Short mmCIF file of N, CA and C in Angstrom, two decimals:
data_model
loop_
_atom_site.label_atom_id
_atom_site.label_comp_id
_atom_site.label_asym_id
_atom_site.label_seq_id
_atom_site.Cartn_x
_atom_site.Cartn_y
_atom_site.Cartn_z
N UNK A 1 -26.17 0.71 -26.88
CA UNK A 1 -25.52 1.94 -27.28
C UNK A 1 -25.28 1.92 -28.78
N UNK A 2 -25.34 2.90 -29.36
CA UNK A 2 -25.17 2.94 -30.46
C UNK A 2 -25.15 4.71 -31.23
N UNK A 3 -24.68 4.80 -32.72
CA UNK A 3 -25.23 5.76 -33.21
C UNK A 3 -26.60 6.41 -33.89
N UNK A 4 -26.70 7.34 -33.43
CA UNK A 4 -27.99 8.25 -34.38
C UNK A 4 -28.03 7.91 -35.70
N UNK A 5 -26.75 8.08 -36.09
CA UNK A 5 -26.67 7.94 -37.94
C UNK A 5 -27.02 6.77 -38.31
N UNK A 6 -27.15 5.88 -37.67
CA UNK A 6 -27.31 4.41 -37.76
C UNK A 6 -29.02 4.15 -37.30
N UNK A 7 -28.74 4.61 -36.69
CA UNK A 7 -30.56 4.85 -36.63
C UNK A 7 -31.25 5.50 -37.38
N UNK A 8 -30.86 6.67 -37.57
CA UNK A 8 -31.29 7.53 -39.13
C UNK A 8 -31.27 6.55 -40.54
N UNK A 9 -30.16 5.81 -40.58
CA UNK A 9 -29.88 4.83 -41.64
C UNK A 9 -30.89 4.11 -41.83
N UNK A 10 -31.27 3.22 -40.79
CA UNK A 10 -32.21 2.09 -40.34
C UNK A 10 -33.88 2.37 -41.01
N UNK A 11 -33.88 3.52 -40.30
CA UNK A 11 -35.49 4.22 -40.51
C UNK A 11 -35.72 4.67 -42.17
N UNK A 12 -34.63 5.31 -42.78
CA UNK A 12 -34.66 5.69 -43.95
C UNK A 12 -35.07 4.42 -44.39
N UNK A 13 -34.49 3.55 -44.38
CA UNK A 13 -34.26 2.26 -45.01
C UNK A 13 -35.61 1.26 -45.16
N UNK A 14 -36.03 1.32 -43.76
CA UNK A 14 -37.79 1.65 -43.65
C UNK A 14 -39.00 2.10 -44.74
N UNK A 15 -38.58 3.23 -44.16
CA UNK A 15 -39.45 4.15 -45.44
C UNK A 15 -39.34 3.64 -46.61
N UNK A 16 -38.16 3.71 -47.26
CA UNK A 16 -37.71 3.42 -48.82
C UNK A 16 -38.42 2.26 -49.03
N UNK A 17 -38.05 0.84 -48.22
CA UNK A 17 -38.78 -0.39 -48.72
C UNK A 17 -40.03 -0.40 -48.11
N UNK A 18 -40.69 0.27 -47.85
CA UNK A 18 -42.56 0.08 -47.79
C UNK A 18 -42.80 -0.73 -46.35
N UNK A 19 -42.08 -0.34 -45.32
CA UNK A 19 -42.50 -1.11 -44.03
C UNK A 19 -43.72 -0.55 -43.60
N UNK A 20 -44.53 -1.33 -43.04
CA UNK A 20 -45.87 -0.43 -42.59
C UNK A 20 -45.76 -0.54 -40.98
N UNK A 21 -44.76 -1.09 -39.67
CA UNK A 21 -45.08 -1.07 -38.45
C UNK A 21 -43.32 -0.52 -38.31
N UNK A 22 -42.97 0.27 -37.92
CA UNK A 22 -41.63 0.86 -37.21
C UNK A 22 -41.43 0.48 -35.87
N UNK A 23 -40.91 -0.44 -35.31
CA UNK A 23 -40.91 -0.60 -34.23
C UNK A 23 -39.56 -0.12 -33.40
N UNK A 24 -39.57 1.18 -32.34
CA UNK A 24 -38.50 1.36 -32.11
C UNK A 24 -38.33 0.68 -30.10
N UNK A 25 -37.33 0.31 -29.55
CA UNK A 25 -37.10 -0.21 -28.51
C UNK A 25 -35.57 0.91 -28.38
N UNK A 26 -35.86 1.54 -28.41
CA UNK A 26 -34.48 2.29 -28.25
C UNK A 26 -34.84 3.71 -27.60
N UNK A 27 -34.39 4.78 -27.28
CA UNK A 27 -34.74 6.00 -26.69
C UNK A 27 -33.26 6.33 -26.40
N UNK A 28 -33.61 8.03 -26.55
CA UNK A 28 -32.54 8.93 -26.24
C UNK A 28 -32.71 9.71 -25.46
N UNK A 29 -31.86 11.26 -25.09
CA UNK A 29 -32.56 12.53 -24.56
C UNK A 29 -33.38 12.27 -23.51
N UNK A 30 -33.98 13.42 -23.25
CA UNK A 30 -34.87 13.59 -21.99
C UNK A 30 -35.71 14.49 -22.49
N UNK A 31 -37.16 14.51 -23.07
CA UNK A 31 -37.84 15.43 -23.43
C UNK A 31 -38.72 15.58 -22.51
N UNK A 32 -39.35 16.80 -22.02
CA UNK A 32 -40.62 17.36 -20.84
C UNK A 32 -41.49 17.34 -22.23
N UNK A 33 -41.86 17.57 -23.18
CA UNK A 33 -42.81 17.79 -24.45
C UNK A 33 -42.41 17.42 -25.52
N UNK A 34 -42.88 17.74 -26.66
CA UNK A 34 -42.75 17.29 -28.00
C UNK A 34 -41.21 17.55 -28.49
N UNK A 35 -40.66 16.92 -29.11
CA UNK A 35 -38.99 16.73 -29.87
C UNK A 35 -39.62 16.58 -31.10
N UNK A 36 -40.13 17.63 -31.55
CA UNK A 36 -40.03 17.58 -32.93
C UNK A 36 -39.15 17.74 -34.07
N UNK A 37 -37.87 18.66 -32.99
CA UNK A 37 -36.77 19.02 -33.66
C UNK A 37 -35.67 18.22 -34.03
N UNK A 38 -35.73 17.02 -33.10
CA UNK A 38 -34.95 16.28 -32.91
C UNK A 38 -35.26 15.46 -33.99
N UNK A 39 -33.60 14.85 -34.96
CA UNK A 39 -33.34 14.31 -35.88
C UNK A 39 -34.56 12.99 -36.23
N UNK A 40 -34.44 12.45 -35.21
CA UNK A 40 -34.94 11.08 -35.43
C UNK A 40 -36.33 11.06 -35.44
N UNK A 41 -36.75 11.99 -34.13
CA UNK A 41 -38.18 12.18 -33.71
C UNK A 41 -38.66 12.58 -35.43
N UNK A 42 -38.23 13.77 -36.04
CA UNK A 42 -38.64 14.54 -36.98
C UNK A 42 -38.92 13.01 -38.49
N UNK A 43 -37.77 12.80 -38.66
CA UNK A 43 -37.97 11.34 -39.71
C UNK A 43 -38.84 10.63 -39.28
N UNK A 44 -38.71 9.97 -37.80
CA UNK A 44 -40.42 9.42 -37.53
C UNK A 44 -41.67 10.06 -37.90
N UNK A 45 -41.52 11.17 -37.37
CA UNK A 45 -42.97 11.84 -38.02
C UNK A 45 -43.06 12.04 -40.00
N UNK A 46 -42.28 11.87 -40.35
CA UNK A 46 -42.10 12.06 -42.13
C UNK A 46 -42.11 10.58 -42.04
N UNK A 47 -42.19 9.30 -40.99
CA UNK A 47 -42.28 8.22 -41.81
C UNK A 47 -43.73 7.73 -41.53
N UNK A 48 -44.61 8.75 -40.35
CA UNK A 48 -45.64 8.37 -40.08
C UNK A 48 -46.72 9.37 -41.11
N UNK A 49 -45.99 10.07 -41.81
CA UNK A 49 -47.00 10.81 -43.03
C UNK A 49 -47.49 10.27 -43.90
N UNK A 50 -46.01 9.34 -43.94
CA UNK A 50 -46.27 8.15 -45.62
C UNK A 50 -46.80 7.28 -45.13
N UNK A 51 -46.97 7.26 -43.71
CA UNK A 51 -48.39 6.10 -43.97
C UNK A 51 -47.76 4.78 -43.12
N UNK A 52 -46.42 4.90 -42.41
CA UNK A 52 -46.44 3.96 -41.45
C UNK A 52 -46.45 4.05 -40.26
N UNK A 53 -47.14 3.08 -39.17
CA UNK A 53 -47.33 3.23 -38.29
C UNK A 53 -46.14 2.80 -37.12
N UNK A 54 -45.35 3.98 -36.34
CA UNK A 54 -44.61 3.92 -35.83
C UNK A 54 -44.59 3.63 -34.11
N UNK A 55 -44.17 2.70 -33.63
CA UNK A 55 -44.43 2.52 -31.71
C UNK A 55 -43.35 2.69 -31.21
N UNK A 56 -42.68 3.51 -30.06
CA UNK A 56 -41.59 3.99 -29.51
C UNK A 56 -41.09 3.79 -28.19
N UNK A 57 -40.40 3.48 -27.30
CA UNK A 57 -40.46 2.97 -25.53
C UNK A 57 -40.09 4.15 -25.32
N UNK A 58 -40.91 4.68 -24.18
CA UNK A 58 -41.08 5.78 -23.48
C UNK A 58 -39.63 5.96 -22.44
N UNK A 59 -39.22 5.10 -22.18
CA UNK A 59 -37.97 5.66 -21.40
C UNK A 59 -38.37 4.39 -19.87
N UNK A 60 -37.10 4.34 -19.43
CA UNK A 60 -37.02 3.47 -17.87
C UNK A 60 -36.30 4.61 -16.81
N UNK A 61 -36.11 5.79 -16.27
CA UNK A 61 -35.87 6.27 -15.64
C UNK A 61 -37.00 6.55 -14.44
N UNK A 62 -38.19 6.45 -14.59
CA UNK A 62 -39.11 6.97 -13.72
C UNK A 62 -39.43 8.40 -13.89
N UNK A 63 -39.24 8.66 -14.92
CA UNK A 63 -39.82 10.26 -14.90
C UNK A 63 -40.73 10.59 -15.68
N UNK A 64 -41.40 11.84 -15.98
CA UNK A 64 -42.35 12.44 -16.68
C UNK A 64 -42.14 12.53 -17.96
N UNK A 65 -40.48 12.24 -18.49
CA UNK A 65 -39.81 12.62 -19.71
C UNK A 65 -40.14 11.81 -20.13
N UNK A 66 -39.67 11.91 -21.28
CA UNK A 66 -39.99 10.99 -22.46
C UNK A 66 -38.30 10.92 -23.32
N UNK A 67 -38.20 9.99 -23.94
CA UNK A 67 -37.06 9.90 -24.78
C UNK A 67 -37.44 9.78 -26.22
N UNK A 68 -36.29 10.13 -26.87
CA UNK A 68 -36.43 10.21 -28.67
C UNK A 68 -36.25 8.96 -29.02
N UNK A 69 -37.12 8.50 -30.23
CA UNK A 69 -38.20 8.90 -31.20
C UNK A 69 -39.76 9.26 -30.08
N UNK A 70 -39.97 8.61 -28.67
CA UNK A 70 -41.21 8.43 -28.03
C UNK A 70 -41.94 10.08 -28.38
N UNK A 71 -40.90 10.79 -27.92
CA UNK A 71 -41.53 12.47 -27.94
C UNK A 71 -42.10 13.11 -28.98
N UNK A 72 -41.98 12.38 -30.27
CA UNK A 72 -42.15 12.83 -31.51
C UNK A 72 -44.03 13.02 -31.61
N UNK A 73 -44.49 13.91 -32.07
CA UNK A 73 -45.84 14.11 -31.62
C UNK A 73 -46.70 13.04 -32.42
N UNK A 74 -46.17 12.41 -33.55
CA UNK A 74 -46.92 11.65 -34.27
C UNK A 74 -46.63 9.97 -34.13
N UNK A 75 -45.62 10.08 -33.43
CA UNK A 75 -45.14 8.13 -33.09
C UNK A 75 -46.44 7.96 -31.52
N UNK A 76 -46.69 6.62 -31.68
CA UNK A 76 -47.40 6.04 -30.46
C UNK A 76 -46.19 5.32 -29.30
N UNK A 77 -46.67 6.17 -28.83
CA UNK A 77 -45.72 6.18 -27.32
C UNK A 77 -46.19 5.22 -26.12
N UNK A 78 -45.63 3.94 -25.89
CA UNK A 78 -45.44 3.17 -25.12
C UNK A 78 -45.20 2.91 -23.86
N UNK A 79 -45.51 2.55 -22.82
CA UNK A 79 -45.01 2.79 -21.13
C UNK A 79 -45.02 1.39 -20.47
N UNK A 80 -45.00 0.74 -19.83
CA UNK A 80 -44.92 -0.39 -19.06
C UNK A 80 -46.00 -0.65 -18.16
N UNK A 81 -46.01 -2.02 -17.92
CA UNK A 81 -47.69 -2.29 -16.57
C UNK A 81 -46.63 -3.65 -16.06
N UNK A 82 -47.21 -3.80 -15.19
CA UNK A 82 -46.63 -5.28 -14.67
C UNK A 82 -47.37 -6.16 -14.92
N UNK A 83 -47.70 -7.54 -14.51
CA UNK A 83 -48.65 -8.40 -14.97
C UNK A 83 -50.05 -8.36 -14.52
N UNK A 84 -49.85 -7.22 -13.44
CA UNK A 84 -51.64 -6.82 -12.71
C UNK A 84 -51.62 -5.71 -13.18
N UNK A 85 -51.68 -5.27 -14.91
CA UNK A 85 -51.61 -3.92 -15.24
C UNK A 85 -51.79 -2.80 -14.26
N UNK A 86 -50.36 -2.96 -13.49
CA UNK A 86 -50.25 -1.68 -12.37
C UNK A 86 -48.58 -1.42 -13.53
N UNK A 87 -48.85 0.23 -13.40
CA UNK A 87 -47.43 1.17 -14.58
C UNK A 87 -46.36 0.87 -13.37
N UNK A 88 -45.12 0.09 -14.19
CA UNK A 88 -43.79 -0.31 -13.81
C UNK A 88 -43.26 1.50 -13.22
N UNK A 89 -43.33 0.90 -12.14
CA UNK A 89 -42.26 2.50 -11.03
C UNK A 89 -40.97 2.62 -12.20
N UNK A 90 -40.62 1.65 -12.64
CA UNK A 90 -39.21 2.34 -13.71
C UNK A 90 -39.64 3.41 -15.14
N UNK A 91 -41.45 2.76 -15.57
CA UNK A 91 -41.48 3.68 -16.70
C UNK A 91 -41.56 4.70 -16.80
N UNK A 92 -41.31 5.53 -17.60
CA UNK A 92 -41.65 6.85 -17.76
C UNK A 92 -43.21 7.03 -18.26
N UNK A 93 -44.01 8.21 -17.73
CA UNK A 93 -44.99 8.37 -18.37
C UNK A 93 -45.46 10.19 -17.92
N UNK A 94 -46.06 10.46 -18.98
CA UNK A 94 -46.78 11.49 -18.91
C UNK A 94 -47.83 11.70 -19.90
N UNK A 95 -48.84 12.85 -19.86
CA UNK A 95 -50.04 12.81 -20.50
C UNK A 95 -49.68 12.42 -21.81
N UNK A 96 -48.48 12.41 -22.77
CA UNK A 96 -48.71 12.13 -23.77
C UNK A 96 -48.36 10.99 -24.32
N UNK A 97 -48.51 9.72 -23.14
CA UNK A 97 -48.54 8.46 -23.40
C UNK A 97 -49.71 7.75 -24.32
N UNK A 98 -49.12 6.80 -24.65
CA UNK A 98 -50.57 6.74 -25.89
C UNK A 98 -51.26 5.09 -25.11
N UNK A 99 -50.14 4.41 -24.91
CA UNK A 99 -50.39 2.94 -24.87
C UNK A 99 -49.62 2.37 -23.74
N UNK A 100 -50.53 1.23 -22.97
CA UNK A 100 -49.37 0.88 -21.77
C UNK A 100 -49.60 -0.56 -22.11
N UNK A 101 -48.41 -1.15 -22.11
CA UNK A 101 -48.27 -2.48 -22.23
C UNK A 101 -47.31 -3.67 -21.63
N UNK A 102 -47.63 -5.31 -21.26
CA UNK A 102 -46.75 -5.70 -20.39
C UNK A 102 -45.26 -5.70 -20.63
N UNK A 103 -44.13 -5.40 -19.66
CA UNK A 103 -43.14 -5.23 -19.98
C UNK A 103 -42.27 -5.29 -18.55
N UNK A 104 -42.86 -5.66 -17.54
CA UNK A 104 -41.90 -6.01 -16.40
C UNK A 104 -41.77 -7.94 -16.28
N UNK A 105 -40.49 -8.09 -16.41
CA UNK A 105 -40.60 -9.76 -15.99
C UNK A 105 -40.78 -10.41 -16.98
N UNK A 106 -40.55 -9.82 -18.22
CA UNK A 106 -41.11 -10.64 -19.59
C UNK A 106 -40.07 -11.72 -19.83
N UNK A 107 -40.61 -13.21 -20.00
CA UNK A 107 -39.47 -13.86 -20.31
C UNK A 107 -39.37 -14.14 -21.82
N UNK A 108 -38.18 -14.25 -22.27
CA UNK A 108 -37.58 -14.51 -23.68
C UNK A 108 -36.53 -15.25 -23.60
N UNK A 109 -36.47 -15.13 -24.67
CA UNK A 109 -34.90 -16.16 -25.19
C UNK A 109 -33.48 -15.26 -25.84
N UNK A 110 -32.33 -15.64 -25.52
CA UNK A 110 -30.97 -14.70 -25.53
C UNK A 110 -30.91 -15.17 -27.12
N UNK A 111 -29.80 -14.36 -27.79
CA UNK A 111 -29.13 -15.08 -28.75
C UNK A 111 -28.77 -16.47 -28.61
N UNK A 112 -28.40 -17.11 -27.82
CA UNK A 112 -27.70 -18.29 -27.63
C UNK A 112 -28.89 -19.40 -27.27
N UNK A 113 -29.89 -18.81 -27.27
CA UNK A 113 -30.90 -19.79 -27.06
C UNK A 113 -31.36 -20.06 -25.23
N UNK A 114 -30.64 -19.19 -24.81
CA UNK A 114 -31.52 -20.07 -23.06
C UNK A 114 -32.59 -19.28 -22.97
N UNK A 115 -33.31 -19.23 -22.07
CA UNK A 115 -34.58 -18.62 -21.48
C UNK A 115 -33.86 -17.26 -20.57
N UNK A 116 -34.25 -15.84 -20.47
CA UNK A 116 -33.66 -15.06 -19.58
C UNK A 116 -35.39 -14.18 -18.92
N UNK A 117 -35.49 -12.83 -17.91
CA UNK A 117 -36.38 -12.46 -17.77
C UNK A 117 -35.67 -10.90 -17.73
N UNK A 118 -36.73 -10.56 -18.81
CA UNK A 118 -36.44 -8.98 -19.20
C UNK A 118 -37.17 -7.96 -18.76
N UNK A 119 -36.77 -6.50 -18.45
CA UNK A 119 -38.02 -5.46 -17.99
C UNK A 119 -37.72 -4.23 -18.58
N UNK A 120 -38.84 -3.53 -19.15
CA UNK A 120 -38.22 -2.13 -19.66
C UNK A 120 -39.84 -1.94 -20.52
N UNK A 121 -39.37 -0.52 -21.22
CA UNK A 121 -40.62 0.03 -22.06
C UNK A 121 -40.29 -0.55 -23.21
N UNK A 122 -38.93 -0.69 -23.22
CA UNK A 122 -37.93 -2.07 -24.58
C UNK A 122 -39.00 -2.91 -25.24
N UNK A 123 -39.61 -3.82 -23.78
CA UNK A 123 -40.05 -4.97 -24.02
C UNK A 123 -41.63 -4.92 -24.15
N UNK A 124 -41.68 -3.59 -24.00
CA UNK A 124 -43.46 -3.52 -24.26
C UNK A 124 -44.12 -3.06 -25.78
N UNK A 125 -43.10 -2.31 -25.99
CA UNK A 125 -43.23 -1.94 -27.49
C UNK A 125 -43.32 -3.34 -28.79
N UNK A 126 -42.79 -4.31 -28.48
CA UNK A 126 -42.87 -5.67 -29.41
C UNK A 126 -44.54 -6.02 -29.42
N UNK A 127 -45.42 -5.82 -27.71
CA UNK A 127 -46.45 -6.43 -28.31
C UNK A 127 -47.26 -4.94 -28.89
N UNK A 128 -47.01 -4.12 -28.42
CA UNK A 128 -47.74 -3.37 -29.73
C UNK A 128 -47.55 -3.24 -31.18
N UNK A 129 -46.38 -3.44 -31.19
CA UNK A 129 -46.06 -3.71 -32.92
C UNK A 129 -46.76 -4.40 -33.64
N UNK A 130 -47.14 -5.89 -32.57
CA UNK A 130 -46.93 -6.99 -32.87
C UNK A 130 -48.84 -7.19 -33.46
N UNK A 131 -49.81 -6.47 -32.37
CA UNK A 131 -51.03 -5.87 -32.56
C UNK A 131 -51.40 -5.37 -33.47
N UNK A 132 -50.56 -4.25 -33.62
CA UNK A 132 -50.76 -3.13 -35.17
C UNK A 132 -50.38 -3.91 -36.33
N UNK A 133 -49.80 -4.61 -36.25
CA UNK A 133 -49.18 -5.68 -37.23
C UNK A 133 -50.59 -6.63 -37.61
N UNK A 134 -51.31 -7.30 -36.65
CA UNK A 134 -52.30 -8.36 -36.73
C UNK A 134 -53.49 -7.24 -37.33
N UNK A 135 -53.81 -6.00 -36.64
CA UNK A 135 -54.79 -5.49 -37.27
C UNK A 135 -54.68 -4.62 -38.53
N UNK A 136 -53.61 -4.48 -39.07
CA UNK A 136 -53.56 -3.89 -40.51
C UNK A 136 -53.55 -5.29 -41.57
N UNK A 137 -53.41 -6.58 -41.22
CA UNK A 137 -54.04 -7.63 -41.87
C UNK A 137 -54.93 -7.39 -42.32
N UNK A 138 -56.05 -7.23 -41.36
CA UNK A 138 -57.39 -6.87 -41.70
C UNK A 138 -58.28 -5.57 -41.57
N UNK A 139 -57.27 -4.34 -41.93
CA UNK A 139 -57.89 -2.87 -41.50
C UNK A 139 -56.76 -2.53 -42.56
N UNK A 140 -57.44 -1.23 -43.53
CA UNK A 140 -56.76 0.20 -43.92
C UNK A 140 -56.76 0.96 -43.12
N UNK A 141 -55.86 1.10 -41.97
CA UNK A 141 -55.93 2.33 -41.11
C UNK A 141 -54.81 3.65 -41.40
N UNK A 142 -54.79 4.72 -41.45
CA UNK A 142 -53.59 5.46 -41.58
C UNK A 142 -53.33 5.36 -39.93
N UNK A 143 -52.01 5.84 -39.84
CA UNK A 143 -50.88 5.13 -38.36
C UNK A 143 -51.67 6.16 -37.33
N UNK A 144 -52.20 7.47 -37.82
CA UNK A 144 -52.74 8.60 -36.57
C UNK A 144 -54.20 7.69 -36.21
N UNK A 145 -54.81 7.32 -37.04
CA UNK A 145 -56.22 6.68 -36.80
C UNK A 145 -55.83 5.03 -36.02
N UNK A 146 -54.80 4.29 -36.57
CA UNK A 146 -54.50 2.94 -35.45
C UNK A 146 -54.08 3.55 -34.49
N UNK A 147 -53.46 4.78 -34.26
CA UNK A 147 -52.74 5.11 -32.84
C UNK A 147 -54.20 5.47 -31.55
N UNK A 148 -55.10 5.75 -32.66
CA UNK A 148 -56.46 6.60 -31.95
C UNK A 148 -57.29 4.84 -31.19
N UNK A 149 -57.00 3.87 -32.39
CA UNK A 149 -57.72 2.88 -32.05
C UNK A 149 -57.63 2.24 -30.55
N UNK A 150 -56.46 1.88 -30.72
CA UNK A 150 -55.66 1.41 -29.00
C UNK A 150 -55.83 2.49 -27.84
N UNK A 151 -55.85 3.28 -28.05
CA UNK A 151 -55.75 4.36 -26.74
C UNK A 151 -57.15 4.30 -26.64
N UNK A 152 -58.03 4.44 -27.43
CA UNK A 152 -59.34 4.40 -26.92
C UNK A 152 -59.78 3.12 -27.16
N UNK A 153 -59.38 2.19 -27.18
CA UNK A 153 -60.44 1.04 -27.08
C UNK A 153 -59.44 0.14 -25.67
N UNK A 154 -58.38 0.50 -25.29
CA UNK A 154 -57.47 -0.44 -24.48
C UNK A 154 -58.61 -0.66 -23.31
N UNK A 155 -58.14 -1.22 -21.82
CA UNK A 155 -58.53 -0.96 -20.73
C UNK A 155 -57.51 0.09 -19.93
N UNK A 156 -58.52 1.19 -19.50
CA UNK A 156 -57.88 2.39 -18.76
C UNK A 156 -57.15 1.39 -17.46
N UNK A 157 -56.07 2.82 -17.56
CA UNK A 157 -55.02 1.90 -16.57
C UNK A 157 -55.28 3.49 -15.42
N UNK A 158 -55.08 3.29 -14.66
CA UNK A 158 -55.00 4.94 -13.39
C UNK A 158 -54.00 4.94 -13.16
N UNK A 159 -53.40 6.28 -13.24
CA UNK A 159 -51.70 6.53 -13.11
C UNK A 159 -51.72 7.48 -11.94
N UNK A 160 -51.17 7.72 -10.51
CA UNK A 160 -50.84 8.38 -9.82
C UNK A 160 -49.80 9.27 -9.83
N UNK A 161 -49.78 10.76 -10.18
CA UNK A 161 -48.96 11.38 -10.00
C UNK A 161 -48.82 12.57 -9.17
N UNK A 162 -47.64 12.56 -8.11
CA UNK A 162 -48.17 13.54 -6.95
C UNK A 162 -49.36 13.19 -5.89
N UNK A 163 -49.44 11.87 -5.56
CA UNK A 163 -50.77 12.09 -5.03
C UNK A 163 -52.29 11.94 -6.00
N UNK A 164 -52.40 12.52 -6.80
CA UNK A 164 -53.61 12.62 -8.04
C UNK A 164 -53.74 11.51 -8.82
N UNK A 165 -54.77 11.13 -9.19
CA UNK A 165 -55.16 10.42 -9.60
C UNK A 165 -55.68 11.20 -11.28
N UNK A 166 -54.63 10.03 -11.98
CA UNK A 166 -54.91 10.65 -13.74
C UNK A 166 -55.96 10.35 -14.36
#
């Protein structure tokens, strides 16, 4: 939990010193479509103009929504798979998911140092960062063209909704 303004703070803060991967693990709201209006969503997209590439967790409710910054039309939007890339029943997803990545059962380490096992769209967004991070080593990409890279080069995942097959 936390504040917006503090998140607004954070991201500015971003921009100003020349970060090139935004990694957000956080989500708000409930968007059915684009939140462009929305504070944060909107600065993400003004931080993905200048040229950094921003990844967002789609939300853990199980629904079609999406949460802020994810909804923002220009951030790469994140969803969950389990370890047999089958999409975590908790993530959220809908067509304007960009990227699905592991995030059920992930184990890590607490502040205090023990081993714990974590699940969420939270925990899926680190390895995409972590990707976009390794390939702007060795790539000039602007953040809309790395966002294009992953979605079309990943392995297709099939999402059932209603019955249908996506």
């Amino acid at each position: 939990n936390g504040y917006e303004s503090n998140v607004l703070e954070g991201l500015q803060y971003c921009i100003n010193n020349g970060a090139d991967v935004i990694s957000f693990s956080i989500g708000a709201g409930s968007y059915n479509g684009f939140c462009d209006s929305n504070i944060v969503a909107d600065l993400a997209n003004q931080a993905i103009a200048g040229g950094i590439f921003v990844v967002a967790a789609t939300g853990n409710d199980g629904s079609s929504n999406l949460k802020s910054p994810a909804c923002a039309s220009k951030v790469t939007r994140v969803s969950t798979t389990d370890k047999q890339d089958v999409i975590a029943i908790f993530s959220n997803v809908n067509f304007g998911v960009d990227v699905f990545a592991p995030g059920k059962d992930i184990s890590t380490k607490t502040l205090g140092g023990s081993v714990t096992s974590i699940s969420g769209t939270s925990a899926s967004v680190p390895f995409v960062s972590g990707a976009a991070a390794l390939v702007l080593e060795n790539s000039s990409l602007a953040p809309l063209d790395l966002r294009y890279r992953f979605a079309s080069t990943g392995k297709p995942i099939l999402y059932v909704q209603g019955g249908s097959m996506i």
